[in-house]
CSV table of C-alpha atoms in Angstrom, one decimal:
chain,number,residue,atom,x,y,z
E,700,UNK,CA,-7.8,-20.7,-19.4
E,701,UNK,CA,-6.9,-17.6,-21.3
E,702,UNK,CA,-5.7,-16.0,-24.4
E,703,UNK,CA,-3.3,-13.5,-26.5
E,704,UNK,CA,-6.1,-11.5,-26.2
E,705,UNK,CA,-6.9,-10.9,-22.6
E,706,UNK,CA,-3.4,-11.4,-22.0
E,707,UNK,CA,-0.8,-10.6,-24.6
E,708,UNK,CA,2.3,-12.5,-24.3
E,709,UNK,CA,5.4,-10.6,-25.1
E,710,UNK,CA,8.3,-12.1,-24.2
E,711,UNK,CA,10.6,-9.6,-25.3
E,712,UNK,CA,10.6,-5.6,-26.5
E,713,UNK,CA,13.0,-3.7,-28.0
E,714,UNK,CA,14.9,-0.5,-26.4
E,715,UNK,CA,14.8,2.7,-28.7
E,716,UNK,CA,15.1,0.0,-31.3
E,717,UNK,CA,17.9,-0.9,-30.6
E,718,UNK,CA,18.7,-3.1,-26.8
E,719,UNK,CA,16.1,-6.2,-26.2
E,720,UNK,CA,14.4,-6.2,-23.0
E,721,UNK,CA,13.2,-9.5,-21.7
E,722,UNK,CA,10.1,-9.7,-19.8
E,723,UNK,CA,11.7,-12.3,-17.2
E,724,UNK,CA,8.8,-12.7,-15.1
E,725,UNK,CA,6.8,-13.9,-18.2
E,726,UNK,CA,9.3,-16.4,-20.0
E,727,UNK,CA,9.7,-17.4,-16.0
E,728,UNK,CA,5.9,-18.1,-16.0
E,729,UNK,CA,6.1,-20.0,-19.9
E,730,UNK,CA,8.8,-22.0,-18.7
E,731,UNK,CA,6.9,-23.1,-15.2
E,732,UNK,CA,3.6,-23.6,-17.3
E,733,UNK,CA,5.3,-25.8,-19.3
E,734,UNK,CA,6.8,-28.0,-16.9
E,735,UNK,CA,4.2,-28.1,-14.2
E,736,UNK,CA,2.0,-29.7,-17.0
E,737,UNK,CA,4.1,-32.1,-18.8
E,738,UNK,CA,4.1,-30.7,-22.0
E,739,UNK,CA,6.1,-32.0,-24.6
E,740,UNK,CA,5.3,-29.8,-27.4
E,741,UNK,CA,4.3,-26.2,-27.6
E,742,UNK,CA,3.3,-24.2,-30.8
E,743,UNK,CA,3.1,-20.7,-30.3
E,744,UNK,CA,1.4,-18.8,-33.5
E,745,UNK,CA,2.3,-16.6,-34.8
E,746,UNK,CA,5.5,-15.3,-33.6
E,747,UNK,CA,4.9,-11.9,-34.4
E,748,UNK,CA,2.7,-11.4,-31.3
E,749,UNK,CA,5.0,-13.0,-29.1
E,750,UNK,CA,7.6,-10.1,-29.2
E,751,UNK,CA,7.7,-6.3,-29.9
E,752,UNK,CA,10.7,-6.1,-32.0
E,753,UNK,CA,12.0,-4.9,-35.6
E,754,UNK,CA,11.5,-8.5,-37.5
E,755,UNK,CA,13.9,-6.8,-40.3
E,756,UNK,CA,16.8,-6.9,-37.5
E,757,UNK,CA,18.5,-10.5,-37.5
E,758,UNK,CA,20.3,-9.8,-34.5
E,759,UNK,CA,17.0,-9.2,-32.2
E,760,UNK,CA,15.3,-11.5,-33.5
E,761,UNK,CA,18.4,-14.2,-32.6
E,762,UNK,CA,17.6,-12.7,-29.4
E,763,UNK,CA,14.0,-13.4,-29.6
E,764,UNK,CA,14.2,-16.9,-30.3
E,765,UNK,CA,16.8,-18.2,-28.1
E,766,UNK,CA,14.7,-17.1,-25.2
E,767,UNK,CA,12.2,-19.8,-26.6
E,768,UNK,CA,14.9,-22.2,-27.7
E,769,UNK,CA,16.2,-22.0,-23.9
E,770,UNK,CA,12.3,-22.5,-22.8
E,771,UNK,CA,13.0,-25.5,-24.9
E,772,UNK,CA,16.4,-26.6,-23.5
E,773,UNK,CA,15.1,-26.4,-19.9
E,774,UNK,CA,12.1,-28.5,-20.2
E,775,UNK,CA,13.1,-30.9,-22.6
E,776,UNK,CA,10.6,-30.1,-25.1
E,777,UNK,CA,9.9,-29.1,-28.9
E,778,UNK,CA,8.7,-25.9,-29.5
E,779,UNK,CA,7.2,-24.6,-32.9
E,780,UNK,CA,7.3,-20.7,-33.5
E,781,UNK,CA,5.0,-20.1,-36.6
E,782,UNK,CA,6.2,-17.3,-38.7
E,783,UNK,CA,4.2,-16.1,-41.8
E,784,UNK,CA,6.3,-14.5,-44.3
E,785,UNK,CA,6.5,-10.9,-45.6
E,786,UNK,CA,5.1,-11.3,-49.2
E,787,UNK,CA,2.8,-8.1,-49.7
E,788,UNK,CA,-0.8,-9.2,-49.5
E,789,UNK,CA,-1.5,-6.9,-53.0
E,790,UNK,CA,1.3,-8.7,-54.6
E,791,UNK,CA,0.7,-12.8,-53.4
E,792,UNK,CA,-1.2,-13.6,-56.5
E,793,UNK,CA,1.7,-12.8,-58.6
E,794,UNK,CA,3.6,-16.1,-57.1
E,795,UNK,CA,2.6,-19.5,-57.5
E,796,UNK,CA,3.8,-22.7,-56.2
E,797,UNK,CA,3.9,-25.8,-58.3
E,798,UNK,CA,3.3,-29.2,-57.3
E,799,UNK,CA,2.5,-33.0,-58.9
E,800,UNK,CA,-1.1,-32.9,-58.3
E,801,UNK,CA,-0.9,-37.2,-58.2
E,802,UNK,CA,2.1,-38.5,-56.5
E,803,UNK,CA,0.8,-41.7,-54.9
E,804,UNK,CA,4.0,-43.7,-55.3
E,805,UNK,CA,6.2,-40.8,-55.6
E,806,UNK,CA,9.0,-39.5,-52.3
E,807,UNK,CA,7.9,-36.2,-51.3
E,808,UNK,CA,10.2,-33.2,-52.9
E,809,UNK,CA,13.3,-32.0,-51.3
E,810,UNK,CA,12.2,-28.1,-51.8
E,811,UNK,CA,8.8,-26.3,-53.4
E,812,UNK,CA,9.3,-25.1,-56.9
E,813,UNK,CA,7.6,-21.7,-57.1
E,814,UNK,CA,7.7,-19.3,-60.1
E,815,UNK,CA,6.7,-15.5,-60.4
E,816,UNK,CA,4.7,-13.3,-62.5
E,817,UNK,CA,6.8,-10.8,-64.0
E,818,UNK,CA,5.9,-8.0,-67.0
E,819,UNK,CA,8.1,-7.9,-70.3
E,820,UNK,CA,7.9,-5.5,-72.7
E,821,UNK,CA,7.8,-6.1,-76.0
E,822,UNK,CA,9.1,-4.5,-78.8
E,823,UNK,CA,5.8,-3.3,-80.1
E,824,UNK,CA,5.5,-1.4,-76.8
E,825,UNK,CA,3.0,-3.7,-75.3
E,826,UNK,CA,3.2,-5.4,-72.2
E,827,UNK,CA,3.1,-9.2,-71.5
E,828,UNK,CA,3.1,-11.2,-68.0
E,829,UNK,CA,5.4,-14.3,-68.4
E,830,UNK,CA,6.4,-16.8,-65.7
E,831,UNK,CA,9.5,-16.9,-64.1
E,832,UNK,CA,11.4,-19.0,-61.5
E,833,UNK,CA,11.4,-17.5,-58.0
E,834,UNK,CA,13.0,-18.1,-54.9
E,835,UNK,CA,10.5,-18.7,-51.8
E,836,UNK,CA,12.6,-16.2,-48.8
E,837,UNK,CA,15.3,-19.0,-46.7
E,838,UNK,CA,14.6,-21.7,-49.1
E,839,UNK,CA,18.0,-20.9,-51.5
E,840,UNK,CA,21.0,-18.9,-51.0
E,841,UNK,CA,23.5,-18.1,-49.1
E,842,UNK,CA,23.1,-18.7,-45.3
E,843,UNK,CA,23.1,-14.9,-43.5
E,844,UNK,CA,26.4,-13.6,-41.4
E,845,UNK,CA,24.0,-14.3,-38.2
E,846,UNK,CA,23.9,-17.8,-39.2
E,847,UNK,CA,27.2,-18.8,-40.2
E,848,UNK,CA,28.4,-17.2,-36.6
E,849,UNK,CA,25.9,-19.2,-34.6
E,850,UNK,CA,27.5,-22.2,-36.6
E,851,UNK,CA,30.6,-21.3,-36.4
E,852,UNK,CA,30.4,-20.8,-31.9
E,853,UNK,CA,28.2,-24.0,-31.9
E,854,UNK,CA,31.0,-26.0,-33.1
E,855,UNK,CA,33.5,-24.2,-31.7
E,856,UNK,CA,31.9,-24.9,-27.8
E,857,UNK,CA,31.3,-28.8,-29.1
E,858,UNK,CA,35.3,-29.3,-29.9
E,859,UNK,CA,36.7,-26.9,-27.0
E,860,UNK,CA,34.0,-29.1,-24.1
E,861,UNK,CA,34.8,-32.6,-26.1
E,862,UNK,CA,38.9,-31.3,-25.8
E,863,UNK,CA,37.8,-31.1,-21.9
E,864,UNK,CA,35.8,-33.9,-21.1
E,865,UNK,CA,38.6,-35.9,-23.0
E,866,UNK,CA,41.3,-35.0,-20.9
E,867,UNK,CA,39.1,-35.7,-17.8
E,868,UNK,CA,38.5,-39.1,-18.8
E,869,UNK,CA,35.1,-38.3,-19.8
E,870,UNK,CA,33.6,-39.7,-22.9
E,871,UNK,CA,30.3,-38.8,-25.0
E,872,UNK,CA,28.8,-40.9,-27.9
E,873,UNK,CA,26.5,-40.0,-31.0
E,874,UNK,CA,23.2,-41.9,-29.2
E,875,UNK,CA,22.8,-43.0,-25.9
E,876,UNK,CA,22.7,-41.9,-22.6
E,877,UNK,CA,25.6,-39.6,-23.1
E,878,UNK,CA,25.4,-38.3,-26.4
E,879,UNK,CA,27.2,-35.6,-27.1
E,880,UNK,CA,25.0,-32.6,-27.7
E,881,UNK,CA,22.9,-33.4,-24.5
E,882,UNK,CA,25.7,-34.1,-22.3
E,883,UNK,CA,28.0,-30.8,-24.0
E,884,UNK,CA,24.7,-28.6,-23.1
E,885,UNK,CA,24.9,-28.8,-19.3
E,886,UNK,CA,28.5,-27.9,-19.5
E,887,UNK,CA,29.7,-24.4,-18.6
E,888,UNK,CA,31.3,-23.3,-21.9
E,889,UNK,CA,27.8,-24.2,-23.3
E,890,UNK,CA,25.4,-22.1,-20.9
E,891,UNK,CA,28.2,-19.5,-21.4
E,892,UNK,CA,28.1,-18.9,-25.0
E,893,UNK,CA,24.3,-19.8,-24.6
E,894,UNK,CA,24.2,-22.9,-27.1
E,895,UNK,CA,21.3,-24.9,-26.7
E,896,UNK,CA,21.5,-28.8,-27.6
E,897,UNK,CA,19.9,-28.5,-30.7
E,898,UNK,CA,22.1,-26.2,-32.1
E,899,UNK,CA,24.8,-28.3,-30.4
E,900,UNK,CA,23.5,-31.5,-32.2
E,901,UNK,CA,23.4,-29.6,-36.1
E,902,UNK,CA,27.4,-29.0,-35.3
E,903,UNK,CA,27.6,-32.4,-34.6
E,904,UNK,CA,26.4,-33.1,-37.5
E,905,UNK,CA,28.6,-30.9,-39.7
E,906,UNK,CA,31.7,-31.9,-37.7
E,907,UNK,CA,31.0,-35.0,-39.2
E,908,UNK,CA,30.8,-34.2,-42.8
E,909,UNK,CA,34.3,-31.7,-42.3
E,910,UNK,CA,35.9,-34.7,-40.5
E,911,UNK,CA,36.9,-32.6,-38.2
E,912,UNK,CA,35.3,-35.8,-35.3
E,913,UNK,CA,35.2,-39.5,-35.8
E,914,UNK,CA,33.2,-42.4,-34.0
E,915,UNK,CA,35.8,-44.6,-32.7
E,916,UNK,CA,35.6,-47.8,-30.6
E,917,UNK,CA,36.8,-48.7,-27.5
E,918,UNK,CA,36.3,-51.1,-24.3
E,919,UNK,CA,34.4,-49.7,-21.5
E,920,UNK,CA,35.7,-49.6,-17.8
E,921,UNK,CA,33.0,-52.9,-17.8
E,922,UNK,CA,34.7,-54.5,-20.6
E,923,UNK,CA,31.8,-54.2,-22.8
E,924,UNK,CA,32.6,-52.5,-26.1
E,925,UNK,CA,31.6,-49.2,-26.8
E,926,UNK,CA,31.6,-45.7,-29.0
E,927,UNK,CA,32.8,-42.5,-28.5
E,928,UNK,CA,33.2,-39.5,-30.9
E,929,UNK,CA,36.8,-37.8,-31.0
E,930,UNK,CA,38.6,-35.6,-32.4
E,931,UNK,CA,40.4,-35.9,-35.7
């Protein structure tokens, strides 16, 4: 046994800033670890020492994570990347997070409400701290341009595969042996594009709520009836 410390784990580094160079031979060794012990779930923390590049660059880090998400894909197992966010460590008493201190019987809340210290100054030329609301970073807003493109190729590869598989007499469910997003992953349009089955499965389930794909029943080659999803 080991750790970060005798040896660091960088699975990636950046290029003059700008190309991402894999370390191969390490994600070759994570990956191998992983499945020559069984392991269902890995947590890796934090994620800032697992890589050496600019965390302010969307596009590397995309790069970053899919080389865990493929770790992930391969062995058939969860992986958690814990990333602390950038709030300044001078400036984290100015933001505080409010929550019902007794909530025995009570659903937990879809989002934390958090407010912020601000200064207003008054007319008398003094200066007052008041609370305002505040947005904790990725919990509101608009989804980045790195996001909505890995949306839209995710469900781009589900229809153009489920178009295939279709006309081959091939048919994938929502559960099952064959659902969708597992079967879909294997395929070649899939590894292509790199589109791991999570991703594939969150189209899935947004090609549901577009009704752009339907469940729709059928009788197997058995006779038995059954489910597939199609295409609307």
């Amino acid at each position: 046994m080991t750790s970060g410390i005798e040896v660091p784990l960088r699975v990636a580094e950046s290029y003059n800033q700008v190309r991402l160079q894999t370390d191969h031979r390490l994600v070759k060794c994570i990956t191998e670890m992983v499945g020559d012990n069984k392991i269902d779930a890995v947590s890796l923390d934090p994620l800032v020492t697992l890589h050496g590049v600019r965390e302010s660059d969307p596009g590397q880090m995309d790069g970053v994570v899919r080389i865990f998400t493929k770790i992930s894909d391969d062995q058939n197992c969860a992986i958690d990347l814990s990333h602390h966010t950038g709030v300044d460590e001078l400036l984290r008493s100015n933001y505080l997070r409010i929550d019902r201190g007794k909530a025995n019987y009570s659903p937990p809340a879809k989002a934390a409400t958090w407010r912020q210290f601000v200064n207003v100054d008054l007319p008398n030329g003094d200066g007052v701290g008041v609370v305002t609301p505040w947005s904790f970073p990725g919990q509101d807003g608009a989804p980045s341009p790195e996001r909505v493109e890995a949306e839209r190729k995710a469900e781009h590869v589900f229809l153009e595969v489920l178009r295939r598989l279709a006309l081959a007499g091939r048919f994938v469910g929502e559960k099952g042996t064959y659902n969708a997003p597992h079967v879909i992953a294997k395929e070649r349009e899939a590894k292509v594009a790199r589109v791991g089955k999570a991703a594939l499965d969150a189209a899935m389930r947004r090609l549901f709520d577009k009704g752009k794909i339907r469940i729709e029943e059928y009788v197997m080659a058995n006779r038995h009836p059954g489910s597939r999803i199609v295409e609307i």
